[in-house]
Coordinates of C-alpha atoms in Angstrom, one line a residue:
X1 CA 63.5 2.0 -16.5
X2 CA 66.9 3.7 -16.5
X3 CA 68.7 0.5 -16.4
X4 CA 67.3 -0.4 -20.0
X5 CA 69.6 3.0 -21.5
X6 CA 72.7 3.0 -23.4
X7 CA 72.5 -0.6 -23.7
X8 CA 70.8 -3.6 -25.7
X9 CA 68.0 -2.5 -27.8
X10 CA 69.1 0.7 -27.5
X11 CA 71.9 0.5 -30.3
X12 CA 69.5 -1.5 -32.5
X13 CA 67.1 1.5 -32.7
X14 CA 70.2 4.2 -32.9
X15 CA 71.0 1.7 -35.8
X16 CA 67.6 2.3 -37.3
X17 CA 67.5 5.9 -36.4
X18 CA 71.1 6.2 -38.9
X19 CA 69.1 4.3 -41.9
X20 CA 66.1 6.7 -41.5
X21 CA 68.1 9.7 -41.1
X22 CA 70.2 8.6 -44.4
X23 CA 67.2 8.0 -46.4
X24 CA 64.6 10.9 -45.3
X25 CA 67.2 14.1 -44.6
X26 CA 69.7 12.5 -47.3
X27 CA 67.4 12.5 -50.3
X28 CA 65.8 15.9 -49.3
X29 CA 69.4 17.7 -49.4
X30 CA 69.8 16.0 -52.6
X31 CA 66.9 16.9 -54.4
X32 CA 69.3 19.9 -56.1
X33 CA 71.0 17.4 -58.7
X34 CA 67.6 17.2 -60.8
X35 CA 67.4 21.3 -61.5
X36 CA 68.9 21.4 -64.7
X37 CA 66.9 18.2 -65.9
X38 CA 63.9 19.8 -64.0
X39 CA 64.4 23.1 -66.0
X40 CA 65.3 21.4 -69.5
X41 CA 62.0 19.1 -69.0
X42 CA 59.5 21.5 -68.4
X43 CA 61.4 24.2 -69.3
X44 CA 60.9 26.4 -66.7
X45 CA 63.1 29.0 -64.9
X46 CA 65.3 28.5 -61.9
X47 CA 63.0 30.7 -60.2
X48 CA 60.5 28.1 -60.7
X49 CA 62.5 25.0 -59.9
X50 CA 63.3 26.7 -56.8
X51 CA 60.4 26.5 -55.2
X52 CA 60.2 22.4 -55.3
X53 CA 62.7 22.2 -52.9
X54 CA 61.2 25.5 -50.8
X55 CA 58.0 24.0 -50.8
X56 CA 59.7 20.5 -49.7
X57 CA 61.6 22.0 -46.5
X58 CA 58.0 24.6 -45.9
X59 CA 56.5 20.9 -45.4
X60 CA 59.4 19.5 -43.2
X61 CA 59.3 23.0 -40.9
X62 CA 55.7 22.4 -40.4
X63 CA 55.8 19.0 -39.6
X64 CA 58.2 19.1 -36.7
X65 CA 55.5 21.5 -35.0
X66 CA 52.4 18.8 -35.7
X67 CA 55.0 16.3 -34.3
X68 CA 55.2 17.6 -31.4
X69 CA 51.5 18.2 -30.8
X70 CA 50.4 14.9 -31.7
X71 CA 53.2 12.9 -29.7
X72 CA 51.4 12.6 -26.4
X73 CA 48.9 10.4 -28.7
X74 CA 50.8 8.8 -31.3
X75 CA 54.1 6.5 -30.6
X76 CA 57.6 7.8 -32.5
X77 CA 57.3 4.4 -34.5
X78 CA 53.7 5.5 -36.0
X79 CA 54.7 8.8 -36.9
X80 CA 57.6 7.6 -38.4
X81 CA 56.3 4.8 -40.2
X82 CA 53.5 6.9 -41.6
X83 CA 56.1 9.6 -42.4
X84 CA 57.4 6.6 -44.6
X85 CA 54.6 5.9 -46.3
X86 CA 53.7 9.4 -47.0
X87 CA 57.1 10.2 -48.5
X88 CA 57.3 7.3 -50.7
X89 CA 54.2 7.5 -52.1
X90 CA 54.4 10.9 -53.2
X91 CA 57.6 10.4 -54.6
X92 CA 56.3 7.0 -56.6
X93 CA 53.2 9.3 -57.8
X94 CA 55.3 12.2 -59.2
X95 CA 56.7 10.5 -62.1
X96 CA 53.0 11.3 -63.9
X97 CA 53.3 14.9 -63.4
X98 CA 53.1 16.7 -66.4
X99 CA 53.7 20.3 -65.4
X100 CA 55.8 21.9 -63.1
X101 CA 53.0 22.9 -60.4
X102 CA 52.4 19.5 -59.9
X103 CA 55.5 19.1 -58.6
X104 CA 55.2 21.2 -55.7
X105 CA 52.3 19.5 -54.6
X106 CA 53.7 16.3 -54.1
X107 CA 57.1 17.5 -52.8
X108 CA 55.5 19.4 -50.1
X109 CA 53.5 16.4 -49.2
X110 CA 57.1 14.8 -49.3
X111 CA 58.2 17.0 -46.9
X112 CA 55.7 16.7 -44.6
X113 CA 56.8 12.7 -44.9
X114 CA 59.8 13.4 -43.9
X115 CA 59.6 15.3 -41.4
X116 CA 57.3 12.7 -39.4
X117 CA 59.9 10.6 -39.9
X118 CA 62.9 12.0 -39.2
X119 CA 61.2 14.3 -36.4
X120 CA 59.9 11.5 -34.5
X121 CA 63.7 9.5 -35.3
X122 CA 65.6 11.8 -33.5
X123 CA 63.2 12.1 -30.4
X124 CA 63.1 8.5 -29.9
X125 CA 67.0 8.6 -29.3
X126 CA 65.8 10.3 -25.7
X127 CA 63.8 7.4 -24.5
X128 CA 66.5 4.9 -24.9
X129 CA 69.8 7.2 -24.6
X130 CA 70.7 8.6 -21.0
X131 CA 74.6 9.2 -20.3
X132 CA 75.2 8.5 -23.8
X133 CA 72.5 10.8 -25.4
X134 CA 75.6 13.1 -26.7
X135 CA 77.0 10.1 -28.7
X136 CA 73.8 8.4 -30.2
X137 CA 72.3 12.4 -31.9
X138 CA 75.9 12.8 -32.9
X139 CA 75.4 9.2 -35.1
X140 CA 72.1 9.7 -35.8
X141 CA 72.0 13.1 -37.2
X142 CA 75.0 11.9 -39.6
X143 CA 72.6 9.8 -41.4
X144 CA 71.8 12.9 -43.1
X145 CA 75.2 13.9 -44.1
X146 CA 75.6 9.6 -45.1
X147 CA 72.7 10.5 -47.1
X148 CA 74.6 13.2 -49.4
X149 CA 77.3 10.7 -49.7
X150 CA 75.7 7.5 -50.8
X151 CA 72.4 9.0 -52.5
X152 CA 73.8 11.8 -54.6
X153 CA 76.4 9.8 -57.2
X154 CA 73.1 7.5 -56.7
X155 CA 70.5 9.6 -57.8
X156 CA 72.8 10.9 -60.4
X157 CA 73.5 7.6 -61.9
X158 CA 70.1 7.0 -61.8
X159 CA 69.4 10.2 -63.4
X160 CA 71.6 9.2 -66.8
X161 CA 70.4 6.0 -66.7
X162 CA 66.5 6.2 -66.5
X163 CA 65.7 9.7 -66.2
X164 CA 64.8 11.8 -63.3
X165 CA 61.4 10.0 -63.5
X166 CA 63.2 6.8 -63.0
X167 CA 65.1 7.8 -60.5
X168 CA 62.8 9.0 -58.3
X169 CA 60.9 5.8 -59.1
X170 CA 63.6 3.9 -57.6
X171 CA 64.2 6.7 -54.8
X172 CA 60.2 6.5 -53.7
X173 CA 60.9 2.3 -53.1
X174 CA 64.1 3.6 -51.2
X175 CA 61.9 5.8 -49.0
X176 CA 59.3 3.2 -48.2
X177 CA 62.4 1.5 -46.2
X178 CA 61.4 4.0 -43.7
X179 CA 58.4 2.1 -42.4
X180 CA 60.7 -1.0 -42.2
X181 CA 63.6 0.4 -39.8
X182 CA 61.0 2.5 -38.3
X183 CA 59.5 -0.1 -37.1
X184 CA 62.6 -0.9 -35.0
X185 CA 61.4 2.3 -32.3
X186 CA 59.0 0.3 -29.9
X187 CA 57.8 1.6 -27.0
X188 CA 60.2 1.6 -24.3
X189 CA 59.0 2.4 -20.9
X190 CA 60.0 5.8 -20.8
X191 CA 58.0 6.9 -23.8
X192 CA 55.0 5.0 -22.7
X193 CA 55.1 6.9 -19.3
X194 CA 55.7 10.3 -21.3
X195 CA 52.5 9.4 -23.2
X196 CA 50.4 8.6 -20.7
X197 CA 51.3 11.2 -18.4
X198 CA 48.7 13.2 -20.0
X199 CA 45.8 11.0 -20.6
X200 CA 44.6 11.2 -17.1
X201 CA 44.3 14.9 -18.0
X202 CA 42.7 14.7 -20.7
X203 CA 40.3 12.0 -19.3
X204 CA 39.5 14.0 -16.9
X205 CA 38.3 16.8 -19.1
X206 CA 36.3 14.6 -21.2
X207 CA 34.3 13.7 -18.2
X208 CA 34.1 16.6 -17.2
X209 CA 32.7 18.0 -20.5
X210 CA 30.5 14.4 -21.2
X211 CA 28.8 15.5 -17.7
X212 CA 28.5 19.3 -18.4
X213 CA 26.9 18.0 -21.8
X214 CA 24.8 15.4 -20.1
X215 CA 23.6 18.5 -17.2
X216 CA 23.0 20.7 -20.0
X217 CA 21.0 18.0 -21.9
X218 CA 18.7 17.3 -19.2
X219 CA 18.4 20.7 -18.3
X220 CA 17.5 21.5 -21.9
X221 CA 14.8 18.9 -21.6
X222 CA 13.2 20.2 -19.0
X223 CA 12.8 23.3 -19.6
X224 CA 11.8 22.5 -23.5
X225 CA 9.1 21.6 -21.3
X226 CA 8.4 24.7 -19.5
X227 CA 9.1 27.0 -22.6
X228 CA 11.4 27.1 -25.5
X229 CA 12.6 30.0 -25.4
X230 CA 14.6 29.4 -22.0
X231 CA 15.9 26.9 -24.2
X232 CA 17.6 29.3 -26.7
X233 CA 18.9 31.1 -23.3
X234 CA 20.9 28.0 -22.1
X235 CA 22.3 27.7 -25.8
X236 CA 23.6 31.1 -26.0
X237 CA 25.0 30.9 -22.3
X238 CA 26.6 27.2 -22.8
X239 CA 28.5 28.9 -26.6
X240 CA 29.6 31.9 -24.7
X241 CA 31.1 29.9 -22.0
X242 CA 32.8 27.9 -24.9
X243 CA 33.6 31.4 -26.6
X244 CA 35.1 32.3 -23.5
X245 CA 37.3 28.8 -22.5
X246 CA 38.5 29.0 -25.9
X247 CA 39.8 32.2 -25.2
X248 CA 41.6 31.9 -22.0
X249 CA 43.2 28.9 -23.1
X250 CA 44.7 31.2 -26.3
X251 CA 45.7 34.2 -23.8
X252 CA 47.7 31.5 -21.3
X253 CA 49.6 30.0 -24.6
X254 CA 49.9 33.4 -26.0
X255 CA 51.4 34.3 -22.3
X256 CA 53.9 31.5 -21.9
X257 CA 55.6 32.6 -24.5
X258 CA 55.5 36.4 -24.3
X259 CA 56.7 35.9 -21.1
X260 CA 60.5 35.0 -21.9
X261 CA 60.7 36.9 -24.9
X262 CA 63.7 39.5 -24.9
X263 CA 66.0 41.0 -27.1
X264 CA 68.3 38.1 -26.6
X265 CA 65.8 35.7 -26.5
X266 CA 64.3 37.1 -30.2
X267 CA 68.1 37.3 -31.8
X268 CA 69.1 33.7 -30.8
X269 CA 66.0 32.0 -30.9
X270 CA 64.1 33.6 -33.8
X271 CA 66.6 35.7 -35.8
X272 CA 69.2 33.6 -36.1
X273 CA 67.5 30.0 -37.1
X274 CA 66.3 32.6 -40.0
X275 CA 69.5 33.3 -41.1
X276 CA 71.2 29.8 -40.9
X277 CA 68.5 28.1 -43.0
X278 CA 69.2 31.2 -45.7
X279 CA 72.6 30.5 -45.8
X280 CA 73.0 26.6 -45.1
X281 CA 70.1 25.6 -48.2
X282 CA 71.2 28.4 -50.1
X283 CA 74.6 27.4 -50.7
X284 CA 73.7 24.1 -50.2
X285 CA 70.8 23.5 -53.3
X286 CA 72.2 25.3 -56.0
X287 CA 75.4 23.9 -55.2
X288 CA 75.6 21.6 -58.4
X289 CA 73.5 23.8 -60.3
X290 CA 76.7 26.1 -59.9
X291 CA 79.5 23.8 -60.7
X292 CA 77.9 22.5 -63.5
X293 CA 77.7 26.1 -65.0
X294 CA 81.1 26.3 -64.5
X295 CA 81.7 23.7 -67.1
X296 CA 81.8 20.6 -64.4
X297 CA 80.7 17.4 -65.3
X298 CA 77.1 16.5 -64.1
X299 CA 78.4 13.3 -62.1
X300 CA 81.3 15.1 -61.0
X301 CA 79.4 17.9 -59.9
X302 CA 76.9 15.4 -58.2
X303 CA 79.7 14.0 -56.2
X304 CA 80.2 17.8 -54.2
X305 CA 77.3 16.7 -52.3
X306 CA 79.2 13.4 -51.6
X307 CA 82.3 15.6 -50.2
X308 CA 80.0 17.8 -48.2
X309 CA 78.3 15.0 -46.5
X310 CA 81.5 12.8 -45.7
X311 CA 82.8 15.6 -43.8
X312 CA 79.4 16.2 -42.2
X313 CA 79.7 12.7 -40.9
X314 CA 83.3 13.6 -39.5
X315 CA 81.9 16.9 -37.5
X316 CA 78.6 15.3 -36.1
X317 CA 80.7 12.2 -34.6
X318 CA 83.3 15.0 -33.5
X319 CA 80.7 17.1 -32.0
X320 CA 80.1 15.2 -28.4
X321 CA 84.1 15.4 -27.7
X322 CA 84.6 18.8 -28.0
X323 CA 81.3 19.6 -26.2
X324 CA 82.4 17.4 -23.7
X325 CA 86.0 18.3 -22.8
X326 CA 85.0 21.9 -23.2
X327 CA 87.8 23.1 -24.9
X328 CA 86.0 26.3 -26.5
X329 CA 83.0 27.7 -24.9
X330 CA 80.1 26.8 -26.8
X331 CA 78.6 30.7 -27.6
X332 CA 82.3 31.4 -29.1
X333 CA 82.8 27.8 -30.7
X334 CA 79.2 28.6 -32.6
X335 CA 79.8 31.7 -33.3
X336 CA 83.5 30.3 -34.9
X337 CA 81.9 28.1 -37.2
X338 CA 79.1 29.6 -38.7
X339 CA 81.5 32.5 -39.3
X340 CA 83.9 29.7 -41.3
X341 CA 81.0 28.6 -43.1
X342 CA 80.0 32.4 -43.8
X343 CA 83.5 33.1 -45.5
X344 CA 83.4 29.9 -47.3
X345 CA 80.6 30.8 -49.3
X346 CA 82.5 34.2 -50.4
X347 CA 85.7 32.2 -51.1
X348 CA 83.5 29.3 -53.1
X349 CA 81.8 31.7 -54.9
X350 CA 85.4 32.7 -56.7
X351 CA 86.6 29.5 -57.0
X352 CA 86.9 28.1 -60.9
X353 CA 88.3 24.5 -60.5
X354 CA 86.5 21.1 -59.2
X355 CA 89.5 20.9 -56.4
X356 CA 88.8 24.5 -55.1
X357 CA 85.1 23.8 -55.3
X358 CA 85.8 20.7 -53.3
X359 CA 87.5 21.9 -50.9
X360 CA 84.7 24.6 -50.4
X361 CA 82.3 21.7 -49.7
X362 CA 84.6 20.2 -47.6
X363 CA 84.9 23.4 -45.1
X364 CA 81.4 24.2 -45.5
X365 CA 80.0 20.8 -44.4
X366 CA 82.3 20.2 -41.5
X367 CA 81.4 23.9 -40.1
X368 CA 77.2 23.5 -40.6
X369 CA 77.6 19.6 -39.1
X370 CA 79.0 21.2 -35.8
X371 CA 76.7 23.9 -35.7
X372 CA 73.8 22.3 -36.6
X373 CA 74.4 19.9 -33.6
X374 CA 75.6 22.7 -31.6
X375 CA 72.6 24.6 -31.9
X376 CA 69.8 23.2 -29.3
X377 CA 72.5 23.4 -26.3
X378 CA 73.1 27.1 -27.5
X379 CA 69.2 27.7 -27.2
X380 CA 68.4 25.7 -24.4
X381 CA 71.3 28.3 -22.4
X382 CA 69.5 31.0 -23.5
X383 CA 65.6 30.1 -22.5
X384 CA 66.6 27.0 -19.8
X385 CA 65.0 24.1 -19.7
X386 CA 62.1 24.6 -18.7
X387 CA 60.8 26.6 -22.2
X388 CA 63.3 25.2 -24.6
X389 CA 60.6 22.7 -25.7
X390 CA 58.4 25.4 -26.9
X391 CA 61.3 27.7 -28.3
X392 CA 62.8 24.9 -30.1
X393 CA 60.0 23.4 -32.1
X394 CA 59.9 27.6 -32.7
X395 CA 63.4 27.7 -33.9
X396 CA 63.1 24.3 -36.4
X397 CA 60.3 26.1 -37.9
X398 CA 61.7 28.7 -39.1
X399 CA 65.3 26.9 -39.8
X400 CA 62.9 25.2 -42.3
X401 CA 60.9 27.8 -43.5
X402 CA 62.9 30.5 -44.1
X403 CA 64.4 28.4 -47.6
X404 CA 60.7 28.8 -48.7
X405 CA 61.1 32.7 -49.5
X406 CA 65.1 32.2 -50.1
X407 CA 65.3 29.4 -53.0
X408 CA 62.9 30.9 -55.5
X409 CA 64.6 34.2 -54.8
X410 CA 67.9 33.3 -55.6
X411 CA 66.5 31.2 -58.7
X412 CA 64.5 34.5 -60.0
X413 CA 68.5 36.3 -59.3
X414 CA 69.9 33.7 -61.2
X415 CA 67.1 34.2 -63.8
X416 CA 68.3 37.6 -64.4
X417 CA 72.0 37.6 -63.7
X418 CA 72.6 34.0 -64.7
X419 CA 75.4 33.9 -62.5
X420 CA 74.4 31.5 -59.1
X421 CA 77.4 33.3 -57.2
X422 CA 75.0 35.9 -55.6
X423 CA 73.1 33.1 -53.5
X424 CA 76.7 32.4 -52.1
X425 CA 77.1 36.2 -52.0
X426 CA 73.4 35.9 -50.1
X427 CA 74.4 33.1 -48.0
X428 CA 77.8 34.2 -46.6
X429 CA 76.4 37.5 -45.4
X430 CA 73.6 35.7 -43.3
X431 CA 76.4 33.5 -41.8
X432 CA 78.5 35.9 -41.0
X433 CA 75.7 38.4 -39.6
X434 CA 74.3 35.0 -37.3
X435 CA 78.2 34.6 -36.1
X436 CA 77.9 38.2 -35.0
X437 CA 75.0 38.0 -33.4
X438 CA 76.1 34.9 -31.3
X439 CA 79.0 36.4 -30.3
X440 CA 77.8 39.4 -29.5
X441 CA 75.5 37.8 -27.0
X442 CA 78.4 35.5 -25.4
X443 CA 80.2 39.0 -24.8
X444 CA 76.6 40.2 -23.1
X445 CA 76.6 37.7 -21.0
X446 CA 80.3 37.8 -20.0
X447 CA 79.6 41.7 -18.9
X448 CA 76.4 40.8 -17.2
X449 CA 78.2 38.1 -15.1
X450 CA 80.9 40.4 -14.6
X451 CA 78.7 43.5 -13.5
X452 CA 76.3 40.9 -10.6
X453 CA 79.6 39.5 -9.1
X454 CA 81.2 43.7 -9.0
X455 CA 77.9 44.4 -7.2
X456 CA 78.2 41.6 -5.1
X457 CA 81.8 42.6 -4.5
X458 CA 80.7 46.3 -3.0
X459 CA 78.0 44.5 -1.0
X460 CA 80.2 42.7 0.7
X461 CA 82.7 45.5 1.0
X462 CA 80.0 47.8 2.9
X463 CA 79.3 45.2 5.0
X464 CA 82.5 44.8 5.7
X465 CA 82.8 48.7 6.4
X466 CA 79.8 48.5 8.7
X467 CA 81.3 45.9 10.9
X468 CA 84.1 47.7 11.3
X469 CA 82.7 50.9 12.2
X470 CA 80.7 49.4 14.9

């Protein structure tokens, strides 16, 4: 089974991984250059166009945690190829909307699209990647930043040309080439075994509650003809024993996770995914919304998107070497960069030409490409590896949900300020307050270490002492 990684099909379904990353996570990041035609069109505030792309990621946050449930049952190729089909056909239906509340429906059943398929992408990479697994997230999670690149001067084009209706036309038959690469992902070995794993479990349990059911019926027969009101008896007995399996279960899952739960634990692994997802898609949406106040060209401003995601490509494939040759430790390497991409978002904010805004996206999609990668190996050395399955479909969550409060708040800002600078204000402080808080926990454990090997320095010392003495 092992000797089937890193090689042969392997690179094919990496190769499909890349084309479903590009299209899912690359049209999602781009959905920001329709605002201003969204607002003119149904001429609502920015408030309200905010929350097509909050409702959007809401639906991608929420799918990674179905995922996850339902991939003991379901193969990575049929999530993501329903994914596909999902996204693309809420995207072909909502060129009939006629009000802006339509629109969030069929975005947040876009997200939810998505996120199948771009969950299920990325954890297929594990079955056929071994020694190489660094290299082959690294290329498939720059998909997404090949996305911004290709489909933003895209959808803009296509936006002058036919209208956003048209566009997204055109985008919704882009998206249904999800369920063509998707279908790339069979089942190797490894994720068959994964799968299975379970089943005799779960077997097991339904026979054990077919027989209980088949007791109870017999029992229920019997005695229906001795007296029925035994019979109401059993009923009430067999649905508090449900009542009371049914709780159990909830107190042990309530439990396992209660039971690592710390101050560290809640800072990196709950605190902070909330304040990168307020500062990455808060600078990130109203990005061309911004320059485009400034006086920027719509296509111009489009192509932002296109610099952000080239050098998003250049950190992801950069992030395996620097992991690997461990040239900055990874607590102060993360902490680093999310604090660059903090400042950048005060520095964009001033800036008044296209060359300073692009060099803005330049900084801030190298910095978020690193860390975003980055991130997992940061939470899987806080929890181990033993809960960093159930912390990290956590963590995505609310990486994903936290834009749902942010976007329409810095639209209803912009509403009354009519200046988009304050998201960047917004965003920049949550950076920067996330870099502290990862750094201040690398300097924690740096004491802690230091303070276990000083007490085992005095241990040894007394023994030392005691030797002597005798």
């Amino acid at each position: 089974m092992e000797s089937s990684k890193d090689r042969g099909w392997s690179w094919v379904v990496l190769f499909g991984v890349f084309i479903t990353s590009t299209l899912s996570m690359g049209f999602l990041q781009c959905t920001g250059v329709f605002y201003v035609d969204w607002q003119e069109d149904f001429e609502a505030s920015a408030q309200a166009v905010g929350w097509s792309s909050a409702v959007s990621i809401g639906g991608l946050g929420i799918s990674g945690l179905v995922s996850s449930v339902i991939s003991p049952y379901v193969s990575c190729r049929w999530q993501a190829f329903f994914g596909g089909i999902v996204a693309s056909i809420s995207l072909t239906c909502s060129i009939w909307i006629t009000h802006i509340t339509h629109l969030y429906i069929f975005m947040a059943v876009m997200g939810l699209g998505i996120g199948f398929a771009f969950n299920s992408s990325i954890v297929v990479l594990g079955y056929y990647f071994d020694k190489k697994l660094a290299l082959a997230t690294g290329v498939g999670l720059s998909g997404s930043s090949a996305g911004l690149l290709i489909l933003a001067p895209l959808i803009r084009y296509l936006n002058d040309e036919y209208s956003w209706r048209g566009a997204m036309l055109i985008c919704g038959g882009m998206l249904g080439n999800i369920c063509v690469f998707s279908s790339l992902f069979r089942m190797s070995r490894a994720e068959m075994i994964s799968m299975t794993a379970i089943r005799p479990d779960v077997k097991d349990m339904q026979d054990k509650t077919t027989k209980q059911r088949s007791e109870h019926k017999q029992n229920t027969n019997i005695e229906n003809k001795k007296s029925t009101a035994h019979v109401g008896s059993r009923n009430s007995k067999w649905r508090a024993s449900v009542a009371q399996n049914v709780w159990r279960h909830t107190k042990a899952f309530v439990k396992s996770y209660t039971n690592i739960l710390s101050i560290r634990v809640v800072m990196m692994c709950i605190v902070s995914p909330i304040l990168v997802g307020l500062g990455l898609y808060a600078s990130l949406m109203y990005f061309v919304s911004h320059a485009i106040d400034l006086g920027i060209p719509k296509t111009d401003a489009a192509f932002l998107l296109s610099i952000y995601g080239i050098c998003g490509i250049i950190g992801r494939l950069s992030y395996s070497p620097i992991i690997d040759k461990k040239i900055v430790p990874p607590f102060y390497l993360g902490s680093l960069l999310i604090g660059i991409a903090g400042l950048s978002c005060f520095l964009g904010s001033l800036a008044k030409s296209y060359v300073a805004l692009g060099i803005f996206a330049a900084v801030l999609g190298l910095s978020t490409s690193i860390y975003y990668a980055l991130h997992p190996l940061l939470l899987r050395e806080v929890v181990g590896v033993n809960y960093f399955k159930k912390i990290f479909g956590i963590g995505m969550l609310l990486w994903n949900t936290a834009p749902v409060v942010a976007l329409p708040l810095m639209g209803y800002v912009y509403d009354v300020t009519g200046d988009y600078r304050v998201s960047f204000y917004a965003a920049g402080s949550a950076m920067l307050l996330n870099s502290i808080i990862i750094v201040m926990d690398q300097i924690w454990r740096d004491l802690d270490r230091r303070w276990q090997r000083r007490g085992e320095d005095v241990e040894e010392s007394d023994w030392k002492n005691q030797r002597t003495a005798l």
